Amino acid sequence: MERKAQESRKGLTHREVPRVVGLLLTMALMNVLLYLYLDRFFISPQHSTKDSRSCPHGYFRMGQMKNCSPWLSCEELRTEVRQLKRVGEGAVKRVFLSEWKERKVALSRLTSLEMKDDFLYGLQMLKSLQSKHIVTLLGYCEDDNTILTEYHPLGSLSNLEETLNLSKYQNVNTWQHRLQLAMDYVSIINYLHHSPLGTLVMCDSNDLPKTLSQYLLTSNFSIVANDLDALPLVNHSSGTFVKCGHRELHGDFVAPEQLWPYGEDTPFHDDLMPSYDEKIDIWKIPDVSSFLLGHVEGSDMVRFHLFDIHKACKSQNPAERPTAQDILDTYQKVLNSLRDTVMSQTREML
């Protein structure tokens, strides 16, 4: 009788072993899935790897379009595009939400003939700089002074806080996604400084609101440059430098070399104002990045890790400021480091 009871107990133990192993395997699988979830949705910002602009020059693709289409002609713009309502206006152009083949698009019209040179310059930049960093050009008509581009319903970067405060976007209102936005911005500056046309300077950036208005926030929360009317060319080899406008600039948002250097006793005169180079864009990066980082949990931690590179950006000597690529590399290192720290802490909690 005793032997049977012992055998029975042993039998129960043997049957319990597979259950325990199965339970452990289930827990391990759940942890793996949790790590993958955190890495995909909590740690790594969701950016589309597909470049909708990977078409030959003179062609475009956007949204769910499978094939590249030629830029729309004057005739196609006149007959196929339906203007809906005005959604923006600047010194050079008015922007209208419009529709083309049941797709929402942005139609820009010249505000006045006095600004036609700036309008055509912006069009030339759009045509020459098409890439993942620039809003997609869909067509244009110089005869009618119109430009058609992809429409981004979230609008300019000026609307970032308002957008992220909406409940449906709370999942991307994190320091990780905000740091990725800052990296997008620096990537655009880096692209302009090494563009197919040469070193271009973002001159429409004399204060923070004006700077933010030059960029659009896409539906997948990346940034593209939109307003290219003021992108003068710097050529260090030939000694060609730039001046952003013909008026005296003020404030600490613009770089020191953009300020009138001869004191208040000497009236400002554009002919006497020294020119400068692309390092004025570098000076402004810390201020733009600080806005993009916002004040969410963890953003001050990111600022702390970026302190040294941002201090270097604010060097009074333009030659001592880092390049946009240097800044981008530092941002990537900080993102990787903080991501690894968060993942390590998450594993310890599990």
Coordinates of C-alpha atoms in Angstrom, one line a residue:
M1 CA 0.0 0.0 0.0
E2 CA 2.8 2.4 1.0
R3 CA 4.7 1.6 -2.2
K4 CA 1.6 2.4 -4.3
A5 CA 1.2 5.8 -2.5
Q6 CA 4.8 6.6 -3.1
E7 CA 4.5 5.7 -6.8
S8 CA 1.4 7.8 -7.0
R9 CA 3.2 10.8 -5.5
K10 CA 6.1 10.2 -7.9
G11 CA 3.7 10.0 -10.8
L12 CA 2.1 13.3 -9.8
T13 CA 5.5 14.9 -9.7
H14 CA 6.4 13.7 -13.1
R15 CA 3.1 15.0 -14.5
E16 CA 3.7 18.4 -12.9
V17 CA 7.1 18.9 -14.4
P18 CA 5.9 19.6 -18.0
R19 CA 3.4 22.1 -16.6
V20 CA 6.1 24.0 -14.8
V21 CA 8.3 23.9 -17.9
G22 CA 5.4 25.1 -20.0
L23 CA 4.7 27.9 -17.6
L24 CA 8.3 29.1 -17.6
L25 CA 8.4 29.0 -21.4
T26 CA 5.2 31.0 -21.6
M27 CA 6.6 33.6 -19.2
A28 CA 9.9 33.8 -21.3
L29 CA 7.9 34.2 -24.5
M30 CA 5.8 37.0 -22.9
N31 CA 9.0 38.8 -21.9
V32 CA 10.4 38.5 -25.4
L33 CA 7.2 39.9 -26.9
L34 CA 7.2 42.7 -24.3
Y35 CA 10.8 43.7 -25.2
L36 CA 9.9 43.7 -28.9
Y37 CA 6.8 45.8 -28.2
L38 CA 8.8 48.3 -26.1
D39 CA 11.6 48.5 -28.7
R40 CA 9.1 49.1 -31.5
F41 CA 6.5 51.3 -29.9
F42 CA 8.0 52.8 -26.7
I43 CA 11.7 53.2 -27.5
S44 CA 12.0 53.6 -31.3
P45 CA 10.0 56.3 -32.9
Q46 CA 7.9 55.1 -35.8
H47 CA 9.3 56.5 -39.0
S48 CA 8.4 55.1 -42.4
T49 CA 11.3 53.6 -44.1
K50 CA 9.7 54.0 -47.4
D51 CA 10.8 57.1 -49.3
S52 CA 7.8 58.3 -51.3
R53 CA 10.1 60.6 -53.3
S54 CA 12.2 57.8 -54.7
C55 CA 11.2 58.6 -58.3
P56 CA 13.2 59.8 -61.2
H57 CA 13.6 63.6 -61.6
G58 CA 10.4 65.1 -62.9
Y59 CA 8.2 62.4 -61.3
F60 CA 6.5 62.0 -58.0
R61 CA 4.7 59.4 -55.8
M62 CA 2.7 60.1 -52.7
G63 CA 0.4 58.3 -50.3
Q64 CA -0.8 55.0 -51.6
M65 CA 0.3 55.6 -55.2
K66 CA 2.1 52.5 -56.5
N67 CA 3.8 54.1 -59.5
C68 CA 5.6 57.4 -60.2
S69 CA 3.7 60.0 -62.1
P70 CA 5.2 62.9 -64.1
W71 CA 4.9 66.4 -62.6
L72 CA 1.5 67.8 -63.5
S73 CA 1.5 70.3 -66.4
C74 CA -0.3 73.7 -66.7
E75 CA -3.2 72.1 -68.5
E76 CA -3.5 69.3 -65.9
L77 CA -3.3 71.8 -63.0
R78 CA -6.1 73.9 -64.6
T79 CA -8.4 71.0 -65.4
E80 CA -7.7 68.3 -62.7
V81 CA -7.1 70.3 -59.5
R82 CA -10.1 71.6 -57.6
Q83 CA -9.3 74.5 -55.2
L84 CA -11.1 74.1 -51.8
K85 CA -10.1 76.7 -49.2
R86 CA -7.2 78.9 -48.2
V87 CA -5.1 77.3 -45.4
G88 CA -2.1 79.7 -45.3
E89 CA -0.5 82.9 -46.6
G90 CA 3.0 84.4 -46.6
A91 CA 4.7 87.3 -48.3
V92 CA 5.3 85.3 -51.4
K93 CA 2.4 82.9 -51.8
R94 CA -1.1 81.9 -50.7
V95 CA -1.7 78.2 -50.0
F96 CA -5.0 76.5 -50.7
L97 CA -6.2 73.1 -49.7
S98 CA -7.1 71.5 -53.0
E99 CA -8.1 68.1 -54.5
W100 CA -6.6 66.1 -57.3
K101 CA -8.0 62.7 -58.2
E102 CA -9.7 62.4 -54.7
R103 CA -6.4 63.2 -53.0
K104 CA -5.8 66.3 -50.8
V105 CA -3.0 68.5 -52.2
A106 CA -1.6 72.0 -51.5
L107 CA -1.9 74.5 -54.3
S108 CA 0.3 77.6 -53.9
R109 CA -0.4 80.8 -55.8
L110 CA 1.8 83.9 -56.1
T111 CA 0.6 86.8 -53.9
S112 CA 1.8 89.6 -56.1
L113 CA 3.9 90.1 -59.2
E114 CA 6.5 92.0 -57.0
M115 CA 7.4 88.7 -55.4
K116 CA 7.6 86.7 -58.6
D117 CA 11.4 86.3 -58.5
D118 CA 11.2 84.9 -55.0
F119 CA 8.4 82.6 -56.1
L120 CA 10.3 81.3 -59.1
Y121 CA 13.4 80.8 -57.0
G122 CA 11.5 78.7 -54.5
L123 CA 10.1 76.6 -57.3
Q124 CA 13.6 76.1 -58.7
M125 CA 14.7 74.9 -55.2
L126 CA 11.8 72.6 -55.0
K127 CA 12.6 71.0 -58.4
S128 CA 16.3 70.7 -57.6
L129 CA 16.2 69.4 -54.0
Q130 CA 13.5 66.7 -54.2
S131 CA 14.3 64.1 -51.5
K132 CA 12.9 62.7 -48.3
H133 CA 13.9 66.0 -46.6
I134 CA 11.8 68.2 -48.9
V135 CA 8.0 68.4 -49.4
T136 CA 7.0 66.5 -52.5
L137 CA 6.5 68.5 -55.7
L138 CA 3.5 67.4 -57.7
G139 CA 3.5 69.9 -60.5
Y140 CA 3.8 73.6 -61.4
C141 CA 2.7 76.2 -63.9
E142 CA 5.0 79.2 -64.4
D143 CA 2.4 80.9 -66.7
D144 CA -0.2 80.8 -63.9
N145 CA 2.3 81.2 -61.0
T146 CA 1.1 78.1 -59.3
I147 CA 2.9 75.2 -57.5
L148 CA 1.3 72.0 -56.4
T149 CA 2.8 70.0 -53.5
E150 CA 1.8 67.2 -51.2
Y151 CA -0.6 68.2 -48.4
H152 CA 0.3 67.5 -44.8
P153 CA -2.8 68.0 -42.6
L154 CA -0.8 68.4 -39.4
G155 CA 0.5 71.7 -40.8
S156 CA 3.7 73.5 -39.8
L157 CA 6.0 72.8 -36.9
S158 CA 4.4 75.8 -35.2
N159 CA 1.4 73.6 -34.4
L160 CA 3.5 70.9 -32.8
E161 CA 2.4 71.4 -29.1
E162 CA -1.2 71.8 -30.1
T163 CA -1.0 68.6 -32.1
L164 CA 0.8 66.5 -29.4
N165 CA -1.7 67.7 -26.8
L166 CA -4.5 65.9 -28.6
S167 CA -5.4 62.6 -26.9
K168 CA -5.0 60.5 -30.1
Y169 CA -1.3 61.6 -30.3
Q170 CA -0.4 61.0 -26.6
N171 CA 1.5 57.8 -27.6
V172 CA 4.0 59.9 -29.6
N173 CA 4.3 62.7 -27.1
T174 CA 7.5 61.2 -25.5
W175 CA 11.1 62.4 -25.3
Q176 CA 12.0 59.6 -27.7
H177 CA 9.8 60.8 -30.5
R178 CA 10.6 64.4 -29.8
L179 CA 14.3 63.8 -30.0
Q180 CA 13.7 62.0 -33.3
L181 CA 12.0 65.2 -34.5
A182 CA 15.0 67.2 -33.5
M183 CA 17.2 64.7 -35.5
D184 CA 14.9 65.2 -38.5
Y185 CA 15.4 69.0 -38.3
V186 CA 19.2 68.7 -38.1
S187 CA 19.1 66.2 -40.9
I188 CA 17.4 68.7 -43.1
I189 CA 20.0 71.4 -42.2
N190 CA 22.7 68.9 -43.0
Y191 CA 21.1 68.1 -46.3
L192 CA 20.9 71.8 -47.2
H193 CA 24.6 72.3 -46.3
H194 CA 25.5 69.4 -48.6
S195 CA 22.8 69.7 -51.2
P196 CA 23.2 68.8 -54.9
L197 CA 23.4 72.6 -55.6
G198 CA 26.1 73.2 -53.0
T199 CA 26.0 74.8 -49.5
L200 CA 22.6 76.4 -48.9
V201 CA 21.6 78.6 -46.0
M202 CA 18.1 78.7 -44.5
C203 CA 17.7 82.5 -44.4
D204 CA 14.0 82.6 -43.5
S205 CA 14.8 81.9 -39.9
N206 CA 15.3 85.2 -38.0
D207 CA 13.1 84.2 -35.1
L208 CA 11.7 80.9 -33.8
P209 CA 8.1 81.2 -35.1
K210 CA 9.4 82.1 -38.5
T211 CA 11.8 79.2 -38.5
L212 CA 9.2 76.7 -37.5
S213 CA 6.8 77.9 -40.2
Q214 CA 9.3 76.8 -42.9
Y215 CA 8.8 73.1 -42.0
L216 CA 5.8 70.7 -42.1
L217 CA 4.9 67.9 -39.7
T218 CA 4.0 64.7 -41.7
S219 CA 1.4 62.2 -40.7
N220 CA 4.1 59.7 -39.6
F221 CA 5.6 62.4 -37.4
S222 CA 8.7 63.3 -39.4
I223 CA 9.7 66.8 -40.7
V224 CA 10.0 68.1 -44.2
A225 CA 11.2 71.5 -45.4
N226 CA 8.4 73.4 -47.2
D227 CA 9.4 77.0 -47.8
L228 CA 12.5 77.3 -49.9
D229 CA 12.1 80.9 -51.2
A230 CA 15.2 82.1 -49.3
L231 CA 18.1 79.6 -49.7
P232 CA 21.1 81.5 -50.8
L233 CA 24.3 79.7 -51.8
V234 CA 27.6 79.8 -49.9
N235 CA 30.8 79.0 -51.8
H236 CA 33.9 79.0 -49.5
S237 CA 36.3 78.3 -52.4
S238 CA 35.2 81.4 -54.3
G239 CA 34.6 83.5 -51.2
T240 CA 30.8 83.8 -51.8
F241 CA 28.9 84.4 -48.6
V242 CA 25.4 85.5 -47.8
K243 CA 23.3 88.1 -46.0
C244 CA 19.8 87.2 -45.0
G245 CA 17.7 90.2 -46.1
H246 CA 18.6 93.9 -46.2
R247 CA 17.3 95.0 -42.8
E248 CA 19.0 95.2 -39.5
L249 CA 18.4 92.1 -37.3
H250 CA 18.0 92.0 -33.6
G251 CA 17.8 89.5 -30.7
D252 CA 19.7 86.5 -29.6
F253 CA 18.0 83.9 -31.8
V254 CA 20.0 85.1 -34.8
A255 CA 23.8 84.4 -34.8
P256 CA 26.1 87.2 -33.6
E257 CA 27.6 87.7 -37.0
Q258 CA 24.1 88.6 -38.3
L259 CA 23.9 91.6 -36.0
W260 CA 25.1 95.1 -36.9
P261 CA 28.7 95.2 -35.7
Y262 CA 29.4 98.9 -35.6
G263 CA 27.4 100.0 -32.6
E264 CA 24.3 102.2 -32.1
D265 CA 26.2 105.4 -33.0
T266 CA 26.6 104.2 -36.6
P267 CA 23.3 104.0 -38.5
F268 CA 22.7 100.6 -40.2
H269 CA 23.6 100.4 -43.9
D270 CA 23.2 97.2 -45.8
D271 CA 26.3 97.9 -47.9
L272 CA 28.5 98.0 -44.8
M273 CA 27.0 94.9 -43.2
P274 CA 29.5 91.9 -43.4
S275 CA 28.3 88.7 -45.0
Y276 CA 28.4 85.3 -43.3
D277 CA 28.2 81.5 -44.0
E278 CA 26.1 78.4 -43.2
K279 CA 27.2 78.4 -39.5
I280 CA 24.3 80.8 -38.7
D281 CA 22.1 77.7 -39.1
I282 CA 24.2 75.9 -36.5
W283 CA 23.8 78.7 -34.0
K284 CA 20.0 78.3 -34.1
I285 CA 19.8 74.5 -33.7
P286 CA 19.8 74.4 -29.9
D287 CA 16.8 76.8 -29.7
V288 CA 14.8 74.8 -32.3
S289 CA 15.7 71.5 -30.7
S290 CA 14.7 72.8 -27.3
F291 CA 11.3 73.7 -28.7
L292 CA 10.9 70.3 -30.3
L293 CA 11.9 68.5 -27.1
G294 CA 9.2 70.3 -25.2
H295 CA 8.6 69.6 -21.5
V296 CA 7.6 66.0 -21.3
E297 CA 9.0 63.5 -18.9
G298 CA 12.6 62.8 -19.8
S299 CA 13.1 65.9 -22.0
D300 CA 15.3 67.6 -19.4
M301 CA 17.4 64.5 -19.3
V302 CA 18.0 64.7 -23.0
R303 CA 18.9 68.4 -22.7
F304 CA 21.5 67.5 -20.1
H305 CA 23.1 65.0 -22.4
L306 CA 23.1 67.5 -25.3
F307 CA 24.5 70.4 -23.3
D308 CA 28.1 70.2 -24.6
I309 CA 27.2 70.0 -28.3
H310 CA 24.6 72.8 -27.9
K311 CA 27.2 74.9 -26.0
A312 CA 29.6 74.4 -29.0
C313 CA 26.8 75.5 -31.4
K314 CA 26.7 78.8 -29.5
S315 CA 30.3 79.6 -30.0
Q316 CA 30.8 83.3 -30.8
N317 CA 33.4 82.2 -33.4
P318 CA 31.5 80.6 -36.3
A319 CA 34.5 78.5 -37.3
E320 CA 34.4 76.8 -33.9
R321 CA 30.8 75.6 -34.2
P322 CA 30.3 72.0 -35.1
T323 CA 28.9 70.9 -38.4
A324 CA 25.3 69.7 -38.8
Q325 CA 26.7 66.2 -39.2
D326 CA 28.6 66.4 -36.0
I327 CA 25.4 67.4 -34.2
L328 CA 23.4 64.7 -35.8
D329 CA 26.0 62.1 -34.8
T330 CA 25.8 63.3 -31.2
Y331 CA 22.0 63.2 -31.2
Q332 CA 22.1 59.6 -32.5
K333 CA 24.6 58.6 -29.7
V334 CA 22.4 60.2 -27.1
L335 CA 19.3 58.5 -28.4
N336 CA 21.0 55.1 -28.5
S337 CA 22.5 55.5 -25.0
L338 CA 19.3 56.6 -23.3
R339 CA 17.3 53.9 -25.2
D340 CA 19.7 51.2 -23.9
T341 CA 19.4 52.6 -20.4
V342 CA 15.6 52.5 -20.5
M343 CA 15.6 49.0 -21.9
S344 CA 18.0 47.8 -19.2
Q345 CA 15.8 49.3 -16.5
T346 CA 12.7 47.7 -18.0
R347 CA 14.4 44.3 -18.0
E348 CA 15.4 44.7 -14.4
M349 CA 11.7 45.5 -13.5
L350 CA 10.6 42.4 -15.2

